[in-house]
CSV table of C-alpha atoms in Angstrom, one decimal:
chain,number,residue,atom,x,y,z
T,459,UNK,CA,0.0,0.0,0.0
T,460,UNK,CA,1.2,3.5,-0.8
T,461,UNK,CA,0.8,5.7,2.3
T,462,UNK,CA,1.5,9.4,2.6
T,463,UNK,CA,2.0,10.9,6.0
T,464,UNK,CA,1.8,14.6,6.7
T,465,UNK,CA,3.7,16.2,9.7
T,466,UNK,CA,2.8,19.8,10.4
T,467,UNK,CA,5.9,20.7,12.5
T,468,UNK,CA,9.6,21.1,11.6
T,469,UNK,CA,11.1,17.7,11.2
T,470,UNK,CA,14.5,18.6,12.6
T,471,UNK,CA,13.2,20.2,15.8
T,472,UNK,CA,12.4,17.5,18.4
T,473,UNK,CA,8.8,17.1,19.4
T,474,UNK,CA,6.2,14.5,20.3
T,475,UNK,CA,4.3,14.7,17.0
T,476,UNK,CA,7.5,14.4,15.0
T,477,UNK,CA,8.5,11.3,17.0
T,478,UNK,CA,5.1,9.8,16.5
T,479,UNK,CA,5.2,10.3,12.8
T,480,UNK,CA,8.8,8.9,12.5
T,481,UNK,CA,7.9,5.8,14.5
T,482,UNK,CA,4.7,5.2,12.6
T,483,UNK,CA,6.4,5.7,9.2
T,484,UNK,CA,9.3,3.3,10.1
T,485,UNK,CA,6.9,0.7,11.5
T,486,UNK,CA,4.8,0.8,8.3
T,487,UNK,CA,7.9,0.5,6.1
T,488,UNK,CA,9.0,-2.6,8.1
T,489,UNK,CA,5.6,-4.0,7.4
T,490,UNK,CA,6.3,-3.7,3.6
T,491,UNK,CA,4.3,-0.6,2.8
T,492,UNK,CA,5.6,2.3,0.6
T,493,UNK,CA,5.6,5.3,2.9
T,494,UNK,CA,6.4,8.9,2.1
T,495,UNK,CA,6.4,11.7,4.8
T,496,UNK,CA,6.2,15.4,4.0
T,497,UNK,CA,7.1,18.0,6.6
T,498,UNK,CA,8.7,21.4,7.0
T,499,UNK,CA,12.5,21.3,7.5
T,500,UNK,CA,15.4,23.7,7.8
T,501,UNK,CA,17.6,24.2,4.8
T,502,UNK,CA,20.3,21.5,4.6
T,503,UNK,CA,18.7,19.5,7.5
T,504,UNK,CA,19.6,15.8,7.3
T,505,UNK,CA,16.4,13.9,6.5
T,506,UNK,CA,15.6,10.2,6.2
T,507,UNK,CA,15.1,8.9,2.7
T,508,UNK,CA,11.3,8.7,3.2
T,509,UNK,CA,10.9,12.4,4.2
T,510,UNK,CA,10.2,15.2,1.7
T,511,UNK,CA,10.8,18.8,2.8
T,512,UNK,CA,8.1,21.3,2.2
T,513,UNK,CA,10.6,24.1,3.0
T,514,UNK,CA,11.6,26.2,6.0
T,515,UNK,CA,9.0,26.8,8.7
T,516,UNK,CA,8.0,29.9,10.6
T,517,UNK,CA,7.9,30.0,14.4
T,518,UNK,CA,4.4,30.6,15.6
T,519,UNK,CA,3.2,30.8,19.3
T,520,UNK,CA,0.8,27.9,19.8
T,521,UNK,CA,-0.7,26.1,22.8
T,522,UNK,CA,1.8,27.6,25.3
T,523,UNK,CA,4.7,26.6,23.0
T,524,UNK,CA,6.4,27.7,19.8
T,525,UNK,CA,5.3,25.6,16.8
T,526,UNK,CA,7.3,25.8,13.6
T,527,UNK,CA,4.8,25.7,10.8
T,528,UNK,CA,4.8,26.0,7.0
T,529,UNK,CA,2.0,27.7,5.1
T,530,UNK,CA,1.9,29.7,1.9
T,531,UNK,CA,2.1,29.5,-1.9
T,532,UNK,CA,5.4,27.8,-2.1
T,533,UNK,CA,4.4,25.2,0.5
T,534,UNK,CA,1.1,24.7,-1.2
T,535,UNK,CA,2.8,24.0,-4.5
T,536,UNK,CA,5.2,21.5,-3.0
T,537,UNK,CA,2.3,19.7,-1.2
T,538,UNK,CA,0.3,19.6,-4.4
T,539,UNK,CA,3.1,18.1,-6.3
T,540,UNK,CA,3.9,15.6,-3.5
T,541,UNK,CA,0.3,14.4,-3.4
T,542,UNK,CA,0.0,14.2,-7.2
T,543,UNK,CA,3.3,12.2,-7.6
T,544,UNK,CA,2.7,10.0,-4.6
T,545,UNK,CA,-0.6,8.6,-5.9
T,546,UNK,CA,-1.3,7.4,-2.3
T,547,UNK,CA,-3.9,4.8,-1.4
T,548,UNK,CA,-4.3,6.6,2.0
T,549,UNK,CA,-3.2,10.0,3.2
T,550,UNK,CA,-2.6,10.2,7.0
T,551,UNK,CA,-2.6,13.8,8.2
T,552,UNK,CA,-1.4,14.8,11.6
T,553,UNK,CA,-3.0,17.9,13.2
T,554,UNK,CA,-5.1,18.9,10.2
T,555,UNK,CA,-6.6,21.9,12.0
T,556,UNK,CA,-3.2,23.5,12.5
T,557,UNK,CA,-2.5,26.1,9.7
T,558,UNK,CA,0.4,24.1,8.2
T,559,UNK,CA,1.1,21.3,5.8
T,560,UNK,CA,-1.7,19.1,6.9
T,561,UNK,CA,-4.4,21.6,6.1
T,562,UNK,CA,-2.9,22.1,2.7
T,563,UNK,CA,-2.8,18.4,2.0
T,564,UNK,CA,-6.4,18.0,3.0
T,565,UNK,CA,-7.4,20.7,0.5
T,566,UNK,CA,-5.6,19.1,-2.5
T,567,UNK,CA,-6.1,15.4,-1.7
T,568,UNK,CA,-8.8,13.4,-3.5
T,569,UNK,CA,-8.5,9.9,-1.9
T,570,UNK,CA,-9.2,8.5,1.6
T,571,UNK,CA,-7.8,10.7,4.4
T,572,UNK,CA,-7.1,9.6,8.0
T,573,UNK,CA,-6.3,12.4,10.6
T,574,UNK,CA,-4.7,12.1,13.9
T,575,UNK,CA,-5.3,14.8,16.5
T,576,UNK,CA,-2.6,15.3,19.2
T,577,UNK,CA,-3.4,18.7,20.7
T,578,UNK,CA,-5.1,19.3,24.1
T,579,UNK,CA,-5.8,22.8,25.3
T,580,UNK,CA,-8.7,24.1,27.3
T,581,UNK,CA,-8.2,27.5,25.7
T,582,UNK,CA,-8.1,26.2,22.1
T,583,UNK,CA,-11.0,28.5,21.3
T,584,UNK,CA,-9.4,29.9,18.2
T,585,UNK,CA,-10.4,26.7,16.4
T,586,UNK,CA,-14.1,27.4,17.0
T,587,UNK,CA,-13.7,30.8,15.4
T,588,UNK,CA,-11.8,29.5,12.3
T,589,UNK,CA,-13.9,26.3,11.9
T,590,UNK,CA,-15.9,27.6,8.9
T,591,UNK,CA,-12.6,28.2,7.1
T,592,UNK,CA,-11.3,24.8,8.1
T,593,UNK,CA,-14.5,22.8,7.2
T,594,UNK,CA,-13.7,22.7,3.5
T,595,UNK,CA,-10.6,20.6,4.4
T,596,UNK,CA,-11.8,18.8,7.5
T,597,UNK,CA,-15.0,17.5,5.9
T,598,UNK,CA,-12.9,15.4,3.5
T,599,UNK,CA,-11.4,13.3,6.4
T,600,UNK,CA,-12.6,9.7,6.3
T,601,UNK,CA,-11.4,8.6,9.8
T,602,UNK,CA,-10.3,10.4,12.9
T,603,UNK,CA,-7.8,9.3,15.6
T,604,UNK,CA,-7.1,11.0,18.9
T,605,UNK,CA,-4.0,10.1,20.9
T,606,UNK,CA,-5.6,10.7,24.3
T,607,UNK,CA,-8.9,11.4,26.0
T,608,UNK,CA,-7.7,15.0,26.4
T,609,UNK,CA,-7.1,15.4,22.6
T,610,UNK,CA,-10.4,13.7,21.9
T,611,UNK,CA,-12.2,16.2,24.2
T,612,UNK,CA,-10.5,19.1,22.5
T,613,UNK,CA,-11.6,17.8,19.1
T,614,UNK,CA,-15.2,17.2,20.2
T,615,UNK,CA,-15.6,20.6,21.9
T,616,UNK,CA,-13.9,23.0,19.5
T,617,UNK,CA,-14.1,21.3,16.1
T,618,UNK,CA,-17.0,18.8,16.3
T,619,UNK,CA,-17.3,15.2,15.4
T,620,UNK,CA,-15.6,12.3,17.2
T,621,UNK,CA,-12.5,10.2,17.0
T,622,UNK,CA,-11.2,6.7,17.7
T,623,UNK,CA,-8.8,6.7,20.7
T,624,UNK,CA,-5.4,5.2,19.9
T,625,UNK,CA,-2.8,6.2,22.4
T,626,UNK,CA,0.8,7.1,21.4
T,627,UNK,CA,3.1,4.1,21.0
T,628,UNK,CA,6.7,3.9,21.8
T,629,UNK,CA,9.4,1.8,20.2
T,630,UNK,CA,10.6,0.2,23.4
T,631,UNK,CA,13.5,-1.6,21.9
T,632,UNK,CA,15.1,1.8,20.9
T,633,UNK,CA,15.4,2.8,24.5
T,634,UNK,CA,16.1,-0.4,26.4
T,635,UNK,CA,19.9,-0.5,26.1
T,636,UNK,CA,22.4,2.3,26.1
T,637,UNK,CA,25.5,3.5,27.9
T,638,UNK,CA,25.2,6.4,30.3
T,639,UNK,CA,26.7,9.7,29.2
T,640,UNK,CA,30.4,10.2,30.3
T,641,UNK,CA,30.5,11.3,33.9
T,642,UNK,CA,26.9,10.6,34.6
T,643,UNK,CA,27.0,7.0,35.7
T,644,UNK,CA,27.4,7.6,39.5
T,645,UNK,CA,25.6,9.5,42.2
T,646,UNK,CA,22.0,10.6,42.5
T,647,UNK,CA,20.9,12.0,39.1
T,648,UNK,CA,17.5,13.7,38.3
T,649,UNK,CA,16.8,14.1,34.6
T,650,UNK,CA,14.7,16.5,32.6
T,651,UNK,CA,14.0,16.6,28.8
T,652,UNK,CA,12.2,19.5,27.2
T,653,UNK,CA,12.6,23.0,25.9
T,654,UNK,CA,14.1,25.1,28.7
T,655,UNK,CA,12.4,28.4,27.6
T,656,UNK,CA,8.9,27.1,27.4
T,657,UNK,CA,7.0,27.9,30.7
T,658,UNK,CA,4.6,25.0,30.3
T,659,UNK,CA,7.5,22.5,30.5
T,660,UNK,CA,8.0,23.5,34.1
T,661,UNK,CA,11.8,23.6,34.3
T,662,UNK,CA,11.9,26.5,36.8
T,663,UNK,CA,9.8,24.3,39.2
T,664,UNK,CA,12.5,21.6,39.0
T,665,UNK,CA,15.4,24.1,39.3
T,666,UNK,CA,13.9,25.6,42.4
T,667,UNK,CA,13.4,22.1,43.9
T,668,UNK,CA,17.0,21.2,43.1
T,669,UNK,CA,18.2,24.3,44.8
T,670,UNK,CA,16.2,23.3,47.9
T,671,UNK,CA,17.5,19.7,47.9
T,672,UNK,CA,21.1,20.2,47.0
T,673,UNK,CA,22.4,21.5,50.4
T,674,UNK,CA,21.0,18.3,52.0
T,675,UNK,CA,22.1,15.8,49.4
T,676,UNK,CA,25.8,16.2,48.4
T,677,UNK,CA,25.6,13.6,45.7
T,678,UNK,CA,22.5,15.0,44.0
T,679,UNK,CA,23.0,16.2,40.4
T,680,UNK,CA,20.6,17.5,37.7
T,681,UNK,CA,20.9,16.6,34.0
T,682,UNK,CA,18.9,18.8,31.6
T,683,UNK,CA,18.4,18.1,27.9
T,684,UNK,CA,16.7,20.4,25.5
T,685,UNK,CA,17.1,23.7,23.6
T,686,UNK,CA,17.0,27.1,25.4
T,687,UNK,CA,19.0,29.7,27.3
T,688,UNK,CA,21.4,27.8,29.5
T,689,UNK,CA,22.6,30.8,31.4
T,690,UNK,CA,19.0,31.9,32.2
T,691,UNK,CA,18.4,28.4,33.6
T,692,UNK,CA,21.5,28.3,35.7
T,693,UNK,CA,20.7,31.7,37.2
T,694,UNK,CA,17.9,30.0,39.2
T,695,UNK,CA,20.4,27.8,40.9
T,696,UNK,CA,22.7,29.1,43.7
T,697,UNK,CA,26.2,29.5,42.5
T,698,UNK,CA,27.5,26.9,44.9
T,699,UNK,CA,25.5,24.2,43.2
T,700,UNK,CA,25.8,25.1,39.6
T,701,UNK,CA,28.6,22.7,38.9
T,702,UNK,CA,26.2,19.9,39.8
T,703,UNK,CA,23.9,20.9,36.9
T,704,UNK,CA,24.5,19.5,33.4
T,705,UNK,CA,22.9,21.4,30.5
T,706,UNK,CA,23.2,19.3,27.3
T,707,UNK,CA,21.2,21.6,25.0
T,708,UNK,CA,19.5,19.9,22.0
T,709,UNK,CA,20.6,16.3,21.8
T,710,UNK,CA,20.6,13.7,19.1
T,711,UNK,CA,18.3,10.7,19.3
T,712,UNK,CA,21.2,8.6,20.4
T,713,UNK,CA,22.3,10.9,23.2
T,714,UNK,CA,18.7,11.3,24.3
T,715,UNK,CA,18.5,7.6,24.9
T,716,UNK,CA,21.9,7.7,26.7
T,717,UNK,CA,20.6,10.6,28.9
T,718,UNK,CA,17.6,8.5,29.9
T,719,UNK,CA,20.1,5.8,31.0
T,720,UNK,CA,22.1,8.4,32.9
T,721,UNK,CA,19.4,9.3,35.4
T,722,UNK,CA,18.0,7.6,38.5
T,723,UNK,CA,14.8,9.6,38.4
T,724,UNK,CA,13.2,11.3,35.4
T,725,UNK,CA,11.2,14.3,36.4
T,726,UNK,CA,8.4,15.9,34.2
T,727,UNK,CA,7.3,19.1,36.1
T,728,UNK,CA,5.0,20.2,33.3
T,729,UNK,CA,2.4,22.8,34.1
T,730,UNK,CA,-0.2,21.9,31.5
T,731,UNK,CA,-1.0,21.9,27.7
T,732,UNK,CA,0.1,18.2,27.3
T,733,UNK,CA,-2.3,15.7,25.7
T,734,UNK,CA,-0.2,12.6,26.4
T,735,UNK,CA,3.4,12.7,27.7
T,736,UNK,CA,5.6,10.7,25.3
T,737,UNK,CA,8.7,11.5,27.3
T,738,UNK,CA,7.3,9.5,30.2
T,739,UNK,CA,6.9,6.4,28.1
T,740,UNK,CA,10.4,6.8,26.6
T,741,UNK,CA,12.0,7.2,30.1
T,742,UNK,CA,10.1,4.2,31.4
T,743,UNK,CA,11.3,2.2,28.4
T,744,UNK,CA,14.9,3.1,29.5
T,745,UNK,CA,14.2,1.9,33.0
T,746,UNK,CA,14.1,5.2,34.8
T,747,UNK,CA,11.8,5.9,37.8
T,748,UNK,CA,9.3,8.6,37.0
T,749,UNK,CA,8.3,11.7,39.0
T,750,UNK,CA,5.7,13.9,37.3
T,751,UNK,CA,3.2,16.6,37.9
T,752,UNK,CA,-0.3,15.3,38.2
T,753,UNK,CA,-1.7,16.9,35.0
T,754,UNK,CA,-4.4,14.7,33.5
T,755,UNK,CA,-2.2,13.5,30.6
T,756,UNK,CA,0.5,12.3,32.9
T,757,UNK,CA,-1.9,10.9,35.5
T,758,UNK,CA,-3.3,8.7,32.7
T,759,UNK,CA,0.0,7.5,31.4
T,760,UNK,CA,1.2,6.7,34.9
T,761,UNK,CA,-2.0,4.9,35.8
T,762,UNK,CA,-2.9,7.3,38.6
T,763,UNK,CA,0.5,7.0,40.2
T,764,UNK,CA,0.8,3.2,40.0
T,765,UNK,CA,3.5,3.4,37.3
T,766,UNK,CA,5.3,6.5,38.7
T,767,UNK,CA,5.1,9.1,41.5
T,768,UNK,CA,2.9,12.1,41.0
T,769,UNK,CA,3.0,15.5,42.7
T,770,UNK,CA,0.6,18.4,42.7
T,771,UNK,CA,1.1,20.6,39.7
């Protein structure tokens, strides 16, 4: 079967949707299907053979984060050509309501379309305002998938219709075995993965907690992976303990797995705006103990605290 998959966010910037699309594409390829993915990508970004770039994306504030989207005449022409040349049996669009590649693909496609909805946000009211504009594309969708109850609730309330619930999967084998990062195989290590400069990821909460714990636990260290302003993050930690904080910046997929294997406890102090929590499943696949805020998405993944410790958000 020829399957086209549309990713709305920049391929070379780490994110849950990108990881979902990558894992889905590679699993389908292993099953013998012909799969092509189209996504925004930075110029000269290294891309897998199955990914077609729609061009550079533009940063847009969205859902408490910064989404890098692609939308315009050049993108529309590239999407149209990709759909025409791909002659897909099924088109699988992720986040079709986001003004990016997925919406463009829905407009030009003629065959069966499946859509996966990832976003959960109680203030996602802009969708209800733009729904008349979106309907010409969304009404062409044959089947809808939501990755969580929260994402399904957002779809039902702000767009309309319903979806089949299929939670995010994780390629467990990719995370099971890895060597810790150099110098991080001893002591008590708390880990964090996420964009440092996004308030909803909650890094300041963890930094303040580390500053409170460090004087009483000489072996305690903190390992942070993800893009953002390292100096601004360190400024929240007393100078006496800054040498016990490791800031890796943006990491490769290989080093991300090694980082999971370098920590005793993986902490996700997110404040909200998450529909699932793929980092929790990745860290658990690597064998890390989990400590997370009790937002609904994390509570569901951790089975109300039976698969990891929860704390009040």
